[in-house]
Coordinates of C-alpha atoms in Angstrom, one line a residue:
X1393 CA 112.1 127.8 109.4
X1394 CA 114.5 125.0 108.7
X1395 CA 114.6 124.1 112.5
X1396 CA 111.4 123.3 112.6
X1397 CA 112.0 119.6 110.3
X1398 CA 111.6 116.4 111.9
X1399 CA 115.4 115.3 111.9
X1400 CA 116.8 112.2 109.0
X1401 CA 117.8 110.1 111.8
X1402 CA 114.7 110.5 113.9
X1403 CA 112.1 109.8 110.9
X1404 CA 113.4 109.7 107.5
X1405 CA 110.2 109.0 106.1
X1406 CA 108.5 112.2 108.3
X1407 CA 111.5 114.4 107.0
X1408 CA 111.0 114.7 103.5
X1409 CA 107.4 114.5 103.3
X1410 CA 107.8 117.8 105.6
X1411 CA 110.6 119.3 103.3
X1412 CA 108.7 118.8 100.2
X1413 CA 105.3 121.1 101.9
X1414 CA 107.7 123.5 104.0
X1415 CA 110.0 124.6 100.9
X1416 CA 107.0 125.2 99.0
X1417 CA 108.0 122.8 96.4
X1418 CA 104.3 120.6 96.2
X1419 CA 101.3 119.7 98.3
X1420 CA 98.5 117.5 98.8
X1421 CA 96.1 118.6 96.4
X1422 CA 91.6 118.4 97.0
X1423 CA 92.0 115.4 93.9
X1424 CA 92.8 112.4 96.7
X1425 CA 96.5 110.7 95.0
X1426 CA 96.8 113.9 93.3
X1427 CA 99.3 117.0 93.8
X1428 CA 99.5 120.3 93.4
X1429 CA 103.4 120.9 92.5
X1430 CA 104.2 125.0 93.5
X1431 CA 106.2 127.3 91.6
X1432 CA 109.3 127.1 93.1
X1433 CA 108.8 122.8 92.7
X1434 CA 107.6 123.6 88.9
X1435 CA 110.8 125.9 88.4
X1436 CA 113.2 123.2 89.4
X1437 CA 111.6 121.0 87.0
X1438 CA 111.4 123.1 84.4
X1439 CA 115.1 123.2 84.4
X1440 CA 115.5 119.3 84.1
X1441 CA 112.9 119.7 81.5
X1442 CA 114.9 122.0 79.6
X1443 CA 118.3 120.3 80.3
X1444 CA 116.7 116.9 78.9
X1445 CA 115.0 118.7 75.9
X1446 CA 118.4 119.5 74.7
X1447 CA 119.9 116.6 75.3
X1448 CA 117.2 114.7 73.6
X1449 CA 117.1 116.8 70.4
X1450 CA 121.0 116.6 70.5
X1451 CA 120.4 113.1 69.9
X1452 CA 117.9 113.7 66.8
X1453 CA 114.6 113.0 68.5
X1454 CA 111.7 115.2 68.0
X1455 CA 108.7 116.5 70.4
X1456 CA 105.2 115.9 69.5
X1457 CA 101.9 114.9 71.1
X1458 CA 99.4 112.4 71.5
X1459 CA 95.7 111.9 73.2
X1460 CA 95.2 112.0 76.9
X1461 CA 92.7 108.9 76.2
X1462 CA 93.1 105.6 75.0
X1463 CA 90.2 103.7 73.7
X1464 CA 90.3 100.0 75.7
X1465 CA 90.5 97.9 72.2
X1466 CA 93.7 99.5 71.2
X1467 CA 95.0 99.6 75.2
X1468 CA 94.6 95.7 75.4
X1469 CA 96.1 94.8 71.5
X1470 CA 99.3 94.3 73.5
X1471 CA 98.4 91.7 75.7
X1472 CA 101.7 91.9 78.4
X1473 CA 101.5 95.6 78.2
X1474 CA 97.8 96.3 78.8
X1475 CA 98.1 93.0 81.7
X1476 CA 100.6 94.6 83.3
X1477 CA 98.7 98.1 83.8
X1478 CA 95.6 97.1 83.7
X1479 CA 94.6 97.5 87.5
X1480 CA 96.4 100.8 87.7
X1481 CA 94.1 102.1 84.6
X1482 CA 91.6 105.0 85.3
X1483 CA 88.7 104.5 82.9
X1484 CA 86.6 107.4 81.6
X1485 CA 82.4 105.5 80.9
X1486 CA 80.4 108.3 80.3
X1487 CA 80.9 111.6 78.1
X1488 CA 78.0 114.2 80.2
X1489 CA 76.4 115.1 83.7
X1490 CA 73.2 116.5 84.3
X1491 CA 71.1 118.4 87.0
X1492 CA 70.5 115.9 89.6
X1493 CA 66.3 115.4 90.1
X1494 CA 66.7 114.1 93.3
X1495 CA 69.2 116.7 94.9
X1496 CA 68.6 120.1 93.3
X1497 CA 71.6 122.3 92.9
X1498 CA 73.4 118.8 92.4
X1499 CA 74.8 117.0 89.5
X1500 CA 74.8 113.0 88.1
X1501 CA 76.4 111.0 85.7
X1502 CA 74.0 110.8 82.7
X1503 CA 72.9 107.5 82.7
X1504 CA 72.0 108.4 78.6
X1505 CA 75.7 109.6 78.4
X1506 CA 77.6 106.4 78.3
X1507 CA 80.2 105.3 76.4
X1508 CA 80.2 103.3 73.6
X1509 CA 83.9 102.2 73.9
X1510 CA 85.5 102.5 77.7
X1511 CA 88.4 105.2 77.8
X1512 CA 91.6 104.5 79.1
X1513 CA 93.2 107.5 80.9
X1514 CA 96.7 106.9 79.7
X1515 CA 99.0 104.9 82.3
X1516 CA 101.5 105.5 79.4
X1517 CA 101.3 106.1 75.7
X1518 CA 102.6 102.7 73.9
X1519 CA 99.0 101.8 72.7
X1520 CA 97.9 105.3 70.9
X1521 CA 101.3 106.2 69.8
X1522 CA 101.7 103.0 67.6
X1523 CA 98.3 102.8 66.9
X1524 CA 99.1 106.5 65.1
X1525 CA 102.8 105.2 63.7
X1526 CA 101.0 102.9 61.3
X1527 CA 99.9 105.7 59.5
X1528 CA 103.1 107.5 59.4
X1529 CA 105.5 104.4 58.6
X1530 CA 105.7 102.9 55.2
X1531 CA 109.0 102.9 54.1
X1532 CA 112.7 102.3 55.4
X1533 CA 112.7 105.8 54.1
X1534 CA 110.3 106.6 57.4
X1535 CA 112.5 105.0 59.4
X1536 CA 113.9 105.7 62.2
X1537 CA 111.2 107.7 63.6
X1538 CA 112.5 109.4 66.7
X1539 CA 109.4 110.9 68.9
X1540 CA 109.0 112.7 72.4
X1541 CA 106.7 113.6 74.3
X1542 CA 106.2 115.6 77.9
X1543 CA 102.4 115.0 79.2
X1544 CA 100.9 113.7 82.2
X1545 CA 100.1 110.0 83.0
X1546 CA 97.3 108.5 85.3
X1547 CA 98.4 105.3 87.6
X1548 CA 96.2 104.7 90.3
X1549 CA 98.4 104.3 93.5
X1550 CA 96.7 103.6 96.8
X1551 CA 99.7 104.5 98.6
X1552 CA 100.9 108.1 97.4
X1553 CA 104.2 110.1 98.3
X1554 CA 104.7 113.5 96.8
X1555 CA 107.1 113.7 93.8
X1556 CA 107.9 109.5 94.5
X1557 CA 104.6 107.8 93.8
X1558 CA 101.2 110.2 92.6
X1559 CA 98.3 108.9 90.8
X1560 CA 99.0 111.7 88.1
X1561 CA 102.3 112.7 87.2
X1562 CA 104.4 115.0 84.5
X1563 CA 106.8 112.9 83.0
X1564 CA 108.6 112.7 78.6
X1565 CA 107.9 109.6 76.9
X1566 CA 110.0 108.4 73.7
X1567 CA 108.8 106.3 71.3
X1568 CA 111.0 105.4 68.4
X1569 CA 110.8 102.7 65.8
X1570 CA 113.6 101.4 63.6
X1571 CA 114.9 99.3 60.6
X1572 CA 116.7 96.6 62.9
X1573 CA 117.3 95.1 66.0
X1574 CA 120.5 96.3 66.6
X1575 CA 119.4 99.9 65.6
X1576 CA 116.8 99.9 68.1
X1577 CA 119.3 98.3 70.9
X1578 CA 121.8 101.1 70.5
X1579 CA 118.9 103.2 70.9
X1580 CA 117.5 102.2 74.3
X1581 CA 121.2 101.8 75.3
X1582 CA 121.9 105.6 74.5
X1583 CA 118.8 106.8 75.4
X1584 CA 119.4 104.6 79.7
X1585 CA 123.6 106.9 78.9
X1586 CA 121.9 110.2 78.4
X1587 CA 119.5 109.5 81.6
X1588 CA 122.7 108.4 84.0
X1589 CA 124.8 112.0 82.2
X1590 CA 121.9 114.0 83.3
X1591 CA 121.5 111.9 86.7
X1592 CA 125.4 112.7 87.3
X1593 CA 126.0 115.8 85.4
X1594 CA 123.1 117.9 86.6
X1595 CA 121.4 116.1 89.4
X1596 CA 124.8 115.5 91.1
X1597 CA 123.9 111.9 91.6
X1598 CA 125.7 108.7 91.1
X1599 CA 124.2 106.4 89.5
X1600 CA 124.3 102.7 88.4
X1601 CA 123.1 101.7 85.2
X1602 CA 121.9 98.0 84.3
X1603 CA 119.5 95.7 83.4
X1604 CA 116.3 94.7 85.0
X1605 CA 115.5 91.2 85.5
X1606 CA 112.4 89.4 83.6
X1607 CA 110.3 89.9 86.6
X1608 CA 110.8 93.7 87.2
X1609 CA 111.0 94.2 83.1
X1610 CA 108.2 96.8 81.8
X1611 CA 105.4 95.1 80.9
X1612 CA 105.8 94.6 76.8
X1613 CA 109.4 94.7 76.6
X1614 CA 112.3 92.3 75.7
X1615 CA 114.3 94.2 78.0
X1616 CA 114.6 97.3 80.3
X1617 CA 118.1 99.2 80.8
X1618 CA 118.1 101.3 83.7
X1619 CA 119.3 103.8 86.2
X1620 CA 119.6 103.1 90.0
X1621 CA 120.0 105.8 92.3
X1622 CA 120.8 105.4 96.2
X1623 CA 119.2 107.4 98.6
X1624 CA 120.6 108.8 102.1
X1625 CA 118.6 106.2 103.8
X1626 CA 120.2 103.1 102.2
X1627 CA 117.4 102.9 99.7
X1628 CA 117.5 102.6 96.1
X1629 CA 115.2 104.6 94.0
X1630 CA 114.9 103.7 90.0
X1631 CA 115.4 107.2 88.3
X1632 CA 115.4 106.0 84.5
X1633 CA 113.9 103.5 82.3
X1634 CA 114.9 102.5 78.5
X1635 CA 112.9 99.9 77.0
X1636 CA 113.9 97.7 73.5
X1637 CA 110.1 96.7 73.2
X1638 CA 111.4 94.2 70.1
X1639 CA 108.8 93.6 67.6
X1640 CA 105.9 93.2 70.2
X1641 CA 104.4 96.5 69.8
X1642 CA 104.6 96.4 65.9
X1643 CA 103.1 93.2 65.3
X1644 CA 100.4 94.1 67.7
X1645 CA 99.6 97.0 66.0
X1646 CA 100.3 96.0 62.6
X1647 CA 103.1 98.6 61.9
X1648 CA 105.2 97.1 58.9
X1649 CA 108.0 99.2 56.6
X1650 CA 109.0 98.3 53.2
X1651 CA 112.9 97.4 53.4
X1652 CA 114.9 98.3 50.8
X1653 CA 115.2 94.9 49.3
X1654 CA 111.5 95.3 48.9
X1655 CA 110.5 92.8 52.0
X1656 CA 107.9 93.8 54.1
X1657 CA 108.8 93.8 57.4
X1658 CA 107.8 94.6 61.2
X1659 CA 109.9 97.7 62.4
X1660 CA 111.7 97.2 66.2
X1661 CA 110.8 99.4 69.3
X1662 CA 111.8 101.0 71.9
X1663 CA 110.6 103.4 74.7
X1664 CA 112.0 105.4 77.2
X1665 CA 111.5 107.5 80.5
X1666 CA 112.2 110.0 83.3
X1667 CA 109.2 111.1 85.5
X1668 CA 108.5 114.0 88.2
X1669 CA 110.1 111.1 90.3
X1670 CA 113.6 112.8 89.5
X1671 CA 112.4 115.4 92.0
X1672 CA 112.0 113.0 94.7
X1673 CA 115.6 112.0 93.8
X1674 CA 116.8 114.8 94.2
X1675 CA 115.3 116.0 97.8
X1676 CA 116.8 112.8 99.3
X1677 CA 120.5 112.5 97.9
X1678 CA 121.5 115.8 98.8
X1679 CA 119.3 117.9 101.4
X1680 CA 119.9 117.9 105.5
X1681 CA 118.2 118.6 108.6
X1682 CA 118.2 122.6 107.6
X1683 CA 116.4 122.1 104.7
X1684 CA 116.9 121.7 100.8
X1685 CA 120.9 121.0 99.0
X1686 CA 120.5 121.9 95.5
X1687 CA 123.4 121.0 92.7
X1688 CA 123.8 125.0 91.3
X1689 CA 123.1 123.4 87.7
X1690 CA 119.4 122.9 88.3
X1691 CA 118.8 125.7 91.4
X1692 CA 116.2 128.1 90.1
X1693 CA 118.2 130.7 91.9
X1694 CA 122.0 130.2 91.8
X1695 CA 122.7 133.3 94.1
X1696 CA 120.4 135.0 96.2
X1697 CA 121.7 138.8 97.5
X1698 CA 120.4 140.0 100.7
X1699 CA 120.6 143.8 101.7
X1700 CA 121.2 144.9 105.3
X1701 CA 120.3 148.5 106.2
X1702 CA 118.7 150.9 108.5
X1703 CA 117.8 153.4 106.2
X1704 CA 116.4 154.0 103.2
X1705 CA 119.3 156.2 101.6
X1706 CA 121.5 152.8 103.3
X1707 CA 119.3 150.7 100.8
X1708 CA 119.5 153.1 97.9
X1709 CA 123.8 152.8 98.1
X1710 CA 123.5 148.8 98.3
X1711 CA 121.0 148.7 95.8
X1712 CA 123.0 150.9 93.5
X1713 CA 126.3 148.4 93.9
X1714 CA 123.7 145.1 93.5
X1715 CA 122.4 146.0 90.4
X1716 CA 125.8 146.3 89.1
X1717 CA 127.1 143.5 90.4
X1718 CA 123.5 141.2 89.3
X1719 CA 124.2 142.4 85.3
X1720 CA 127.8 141.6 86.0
X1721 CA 126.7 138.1 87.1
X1722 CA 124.1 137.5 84.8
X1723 CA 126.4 138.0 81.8
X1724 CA 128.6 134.9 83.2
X1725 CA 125.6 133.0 83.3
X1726 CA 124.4 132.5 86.6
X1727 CA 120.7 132.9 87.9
X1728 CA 120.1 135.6 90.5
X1729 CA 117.8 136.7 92.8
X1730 CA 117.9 140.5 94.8
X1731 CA 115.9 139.8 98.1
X1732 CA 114.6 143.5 98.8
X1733 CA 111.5 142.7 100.0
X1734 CA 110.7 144.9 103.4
X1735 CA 108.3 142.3 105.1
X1736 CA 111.2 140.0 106.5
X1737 CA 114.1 140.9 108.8
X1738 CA 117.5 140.0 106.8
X1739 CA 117.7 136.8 109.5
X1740 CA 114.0 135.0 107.9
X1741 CA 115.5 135.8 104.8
X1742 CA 118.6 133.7 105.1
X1743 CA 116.3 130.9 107.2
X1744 CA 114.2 131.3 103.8
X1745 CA 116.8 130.6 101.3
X1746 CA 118.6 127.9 103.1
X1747 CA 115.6 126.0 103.8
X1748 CA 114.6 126.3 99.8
X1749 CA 118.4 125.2 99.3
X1750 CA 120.2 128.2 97.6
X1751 CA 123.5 127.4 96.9
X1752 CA 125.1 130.6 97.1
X1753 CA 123.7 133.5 99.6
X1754 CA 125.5 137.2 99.2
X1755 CA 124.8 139.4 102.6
X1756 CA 126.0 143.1 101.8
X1757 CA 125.3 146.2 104.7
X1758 CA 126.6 149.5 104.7
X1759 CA 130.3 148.5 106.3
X1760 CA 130.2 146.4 103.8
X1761 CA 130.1 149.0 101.3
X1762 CA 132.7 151.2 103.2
X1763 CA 135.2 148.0 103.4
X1764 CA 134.5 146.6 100.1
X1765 CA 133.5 143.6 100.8
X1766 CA 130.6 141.3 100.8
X1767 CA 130.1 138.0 102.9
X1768 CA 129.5 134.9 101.0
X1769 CA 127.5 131.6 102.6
X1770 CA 127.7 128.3 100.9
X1771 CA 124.8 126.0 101.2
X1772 CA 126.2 123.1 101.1
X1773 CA 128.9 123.1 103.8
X1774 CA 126.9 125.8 105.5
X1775 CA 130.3 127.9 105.7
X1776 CA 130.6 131.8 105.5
X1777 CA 133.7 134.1 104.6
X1778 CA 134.2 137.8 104.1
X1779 CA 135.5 138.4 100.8
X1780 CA 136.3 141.4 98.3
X1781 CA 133.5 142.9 96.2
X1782 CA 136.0 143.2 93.7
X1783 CA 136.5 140.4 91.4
X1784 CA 133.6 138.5 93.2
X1785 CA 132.1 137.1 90.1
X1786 CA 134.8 134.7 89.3
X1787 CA 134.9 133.3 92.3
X1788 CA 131.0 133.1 92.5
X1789 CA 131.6 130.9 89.2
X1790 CA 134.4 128.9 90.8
X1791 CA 132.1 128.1 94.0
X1792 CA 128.9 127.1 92.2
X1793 CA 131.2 124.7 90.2
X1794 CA 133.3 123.5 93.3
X1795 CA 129.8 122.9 94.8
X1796 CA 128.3 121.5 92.0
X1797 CA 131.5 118.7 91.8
X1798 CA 131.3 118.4 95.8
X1799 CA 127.4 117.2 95.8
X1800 CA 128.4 114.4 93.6
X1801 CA 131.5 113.3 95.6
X1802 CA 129.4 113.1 98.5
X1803 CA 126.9 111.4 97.0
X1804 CA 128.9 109.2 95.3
X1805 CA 131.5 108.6 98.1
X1806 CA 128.1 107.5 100.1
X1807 CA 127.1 105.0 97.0
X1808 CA 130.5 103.6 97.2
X1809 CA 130.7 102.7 100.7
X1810 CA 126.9 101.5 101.5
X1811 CA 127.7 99.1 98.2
X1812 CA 128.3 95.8 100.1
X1813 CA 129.2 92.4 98.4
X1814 CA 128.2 89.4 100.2
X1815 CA 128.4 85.7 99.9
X1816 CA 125.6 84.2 102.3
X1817 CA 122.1 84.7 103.2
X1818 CA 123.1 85.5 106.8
X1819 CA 125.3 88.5 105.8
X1820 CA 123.0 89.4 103.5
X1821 CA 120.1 90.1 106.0
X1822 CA 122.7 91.5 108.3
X1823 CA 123.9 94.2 105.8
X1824 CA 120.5 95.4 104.9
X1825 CA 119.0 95.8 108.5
X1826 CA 122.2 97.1 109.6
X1827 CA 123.3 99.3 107.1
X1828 CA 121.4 99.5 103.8
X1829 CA 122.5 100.2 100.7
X1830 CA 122.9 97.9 97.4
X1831 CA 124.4 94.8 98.2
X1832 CA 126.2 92.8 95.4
X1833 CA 125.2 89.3 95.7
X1834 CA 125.0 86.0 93.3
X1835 CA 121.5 85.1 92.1
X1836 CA 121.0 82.0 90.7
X1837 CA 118.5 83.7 87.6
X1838 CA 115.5 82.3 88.9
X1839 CA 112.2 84.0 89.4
X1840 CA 111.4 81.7 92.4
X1841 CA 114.8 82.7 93.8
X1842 CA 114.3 86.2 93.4
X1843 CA 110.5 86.1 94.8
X1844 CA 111.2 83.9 98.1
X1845 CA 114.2 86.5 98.7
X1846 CA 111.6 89.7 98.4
X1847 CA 109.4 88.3 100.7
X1848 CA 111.8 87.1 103.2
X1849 CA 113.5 90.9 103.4
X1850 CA 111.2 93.2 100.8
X1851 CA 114.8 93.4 99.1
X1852 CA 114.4 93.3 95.3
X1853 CA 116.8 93.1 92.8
X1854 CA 117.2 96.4 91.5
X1855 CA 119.3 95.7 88.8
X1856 CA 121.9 93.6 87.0
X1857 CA 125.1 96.2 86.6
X1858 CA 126.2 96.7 82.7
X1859 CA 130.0 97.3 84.1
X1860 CA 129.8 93.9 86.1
X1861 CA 132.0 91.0 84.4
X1862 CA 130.8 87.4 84.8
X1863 CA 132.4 85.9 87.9
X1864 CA 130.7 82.2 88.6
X1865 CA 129.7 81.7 92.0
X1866 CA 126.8 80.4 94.4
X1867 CA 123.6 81.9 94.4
X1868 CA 123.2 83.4 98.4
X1869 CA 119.8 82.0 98.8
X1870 CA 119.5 78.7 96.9
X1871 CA 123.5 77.9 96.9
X1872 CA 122.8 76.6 92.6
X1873 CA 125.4 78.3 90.7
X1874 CA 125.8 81.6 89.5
X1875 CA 127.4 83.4 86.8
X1876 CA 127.3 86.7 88.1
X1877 CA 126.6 89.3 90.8
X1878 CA 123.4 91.3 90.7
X1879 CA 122.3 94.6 92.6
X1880 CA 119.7 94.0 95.5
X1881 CA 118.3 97.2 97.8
X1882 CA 115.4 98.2 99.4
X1883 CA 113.8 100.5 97.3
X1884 CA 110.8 103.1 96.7

């Protein structure tokens, strides 16, 4: 099944769009921008969902949820945010469709039905959420309010990718509001750390976190921490967003708390995000010409088992010992699945599961059972060994953790050596036609800078690193000085 993929080298592009359909992870759906994510897709996110969910509520926040729609006067009360989404804004006009005079068995809009106040279809929640906190904060006593919430959001992209860019996606939004500035920094800052622990704990990916520029800041905020990600095409993908919105969306809305000196004052913001994105991330740091690599702390199924008989009493032995050695494995805590289904030769199975990116596959036959032994086949370095039945569940648990640590190492040994600083415009263009990757390069701060370089190369700057110290230098493209080094890439 695997051998089937366009190759990474031959069409990188062709490759994953292929892996995503042929793993049965998403596809295109009837609703043009639109997908249709499948279950084995949905069960991967479900995990990060879960994974996050903890981590969030570990951190004190709380789930709740809000309206699908936005009425358009409270969308454009903050003028940057509602500017900067407003061409991407789906807009619901009428409420009611009728039989259709002209073309029986056909319906039309109402023309009767329309709206008094336009709809927005929510490209993101700021404008409803604190339209509803104003209501809910009075006091410093309120205060601080820490909400989530997973939903769906509706941009309208002309150019869709599955997972990396839909019109609709599943993504969790925060929205918290605090007594202080500094209160709601340290929030946005903790809320970009837990993103990059997830990133590198669970995702097995590397990342850097920073700090976008004014240009690529979300629309409404002071300022936007994030995560960058590099792909195995030299490519940068933002996996993570934490915004400190200030006091723009408070004052906009009119969202004021009584302080404990008795002052009323304007409560500070933030907002934060990880979308369906992630599961783009994932599919391009890791997988390979065979198929999907998955880090065992988000596979759906950790270990698959595959029986190999010729006869049903055969089966009935192996089956016996599987069960067994499944509640054995379950009670350590890792996922299993016992492929006994008699449509597929043992050999599509194994094409199956390496393709959907397994991490561990168990093969036991009936001189298997007579020697004891099972064989074991890692996904990730594609390497097989014999190995005693005995005792087989420790060392299950020591491979999915070796594997687990050996995903990031890859990835991150890859980060580390397509990260190239330069110091003119000439190398500059040279490393990213040549080799890709972030390149570490002095900017000079300037918009106009950063613009002339994006449409000389489509490089952006992804973001300015939080663990780089100022170094003065000259800017690459302008040669005015610079204080420090920034983080350009191609990127999706």
């Amino acid at each position: 099944m695997g051998k089937n993929l366009t190759s990474r080298s031959e069409d990188y592009s062709k490759w994953y769009n292929e892996l995503v359909v042929k793993a049965d992870l998403a596809e295109n759906s009837a609703v043009r921008g639109c997908m249709v994510i499948k279950p084995y897709g949905y069960a991967i996110w479900e995990k990060m969902q879960a994974e996050l969910d903890r981590m969030f509520k570990e951190t004190g926040h709380q789930n709740a949820y809000f309206p699908l729609f936005v009425p358009k006067s409270l969308f454009e009360a903050e003028e940057k945010n509602a500017e900067g989404f407003a061409k991407e804004c789906a807009v619901v006009t009428h409420y009611r469709l009728q039989n259709d005079p002209d073309n029986p068995g056909k319906l039309r809009v109402d023309p009767e039905a329309k709206l008094e106040e336009e709809l927005v279809v929510r490209p993101t929640s700021e404008a409803i959420i604190w339209n509803t906190y104003k209501g809910w904060i009075q006091s410093y006593r309120d205060l601080p309010l820490l909400i989530n919430q997973w939903a769906n959001v509706v941009r309208w992209e002309m150019r869709t990718r599955l997972f990396l860019r839909t019109a609709e996606f599943l993504w969790q939004e925060g929205h918290t509001a605090h007594a202080t500035r500094d209160e709601a920094i340290a929030e946005a800052e903790q809320m970009n750390d837990v993103y990059a622990e997830f990133a590198q704990n669970f995702m097995a990916i590397p990342v850097v976190k920073g700090l976008k520029t004014e240009s690529e800041r979300f629309a409404g905020a002071d300022e936007t921490y994030c995560i960058e990600a590099l792909m195995q095409d030299g490519k940068a993908l933002q996996a993570g967003t934490s915004h400190f919105l200030g006091q723009n969306f408070a004052k906009a809305f009119d969202v004021k708390f009584t302080s404990n000196e008795g002052k009323q004052e304007y409560v500070w913001a933030t907002s934060w995000g990880v979308s369906t994105r992630l599961m783009g991330a994932l599919i391009m740091t890791h997988s390979d010409d065979k198929g999907l690599v998955l880090p065992p702390n988000l596979a759906p199924n950790q270990v698959v088992i595959v029986p190999i008989f010729k006869t049903e009493e055969q089966f009935d032995e192996i089956t016996n010992v599987v069960n067994g050695l499944i509640k054995s494995l379950r009670s350590k805590g890792v996922t299993v699945k016992y492929d006994k289904r008699d449509t597929l030769r043992p050999g599509a199975k194994f094409a199956q599961h390496e393709l959907q990116g397994v991490p561990l596959r168990i093969a036991i036959g009936a001189r298997d059972l007579e020697n004891g032994t099972v064989e074991l086949a890692r996904r990730d370095t594609l390497s097989k060994e014999t190995t005693a039945i005995d005792g087989i569940e420790d060392k299950v648990v020591g491979l999915l953790e070796e594997i687990q640590s050996s995903l990031y190492n890859r990835a991150l040994e890859y980060k580390d050596t397509h990260t190239t600083k330069v110091d003119t415009f000439e190398e500059f263009k040279d490393v990213l036609e040549t080799k890709g990757g972030f390149i570490s390069a002095h900017w000079d701060g300037t918009i106009e800078t950063e613009d002339k370089i994006k449409e000389i190369t489509k490089a952006t700057i992804r973001c300015v690193p939080l663990d780089t110290d100022n170094e003065e230098g000259i800017c690459v493209f302008s040669g005015n000085k610079s204080l420090k080094r920034v983080l350009f890439a191609k990127a999706y």
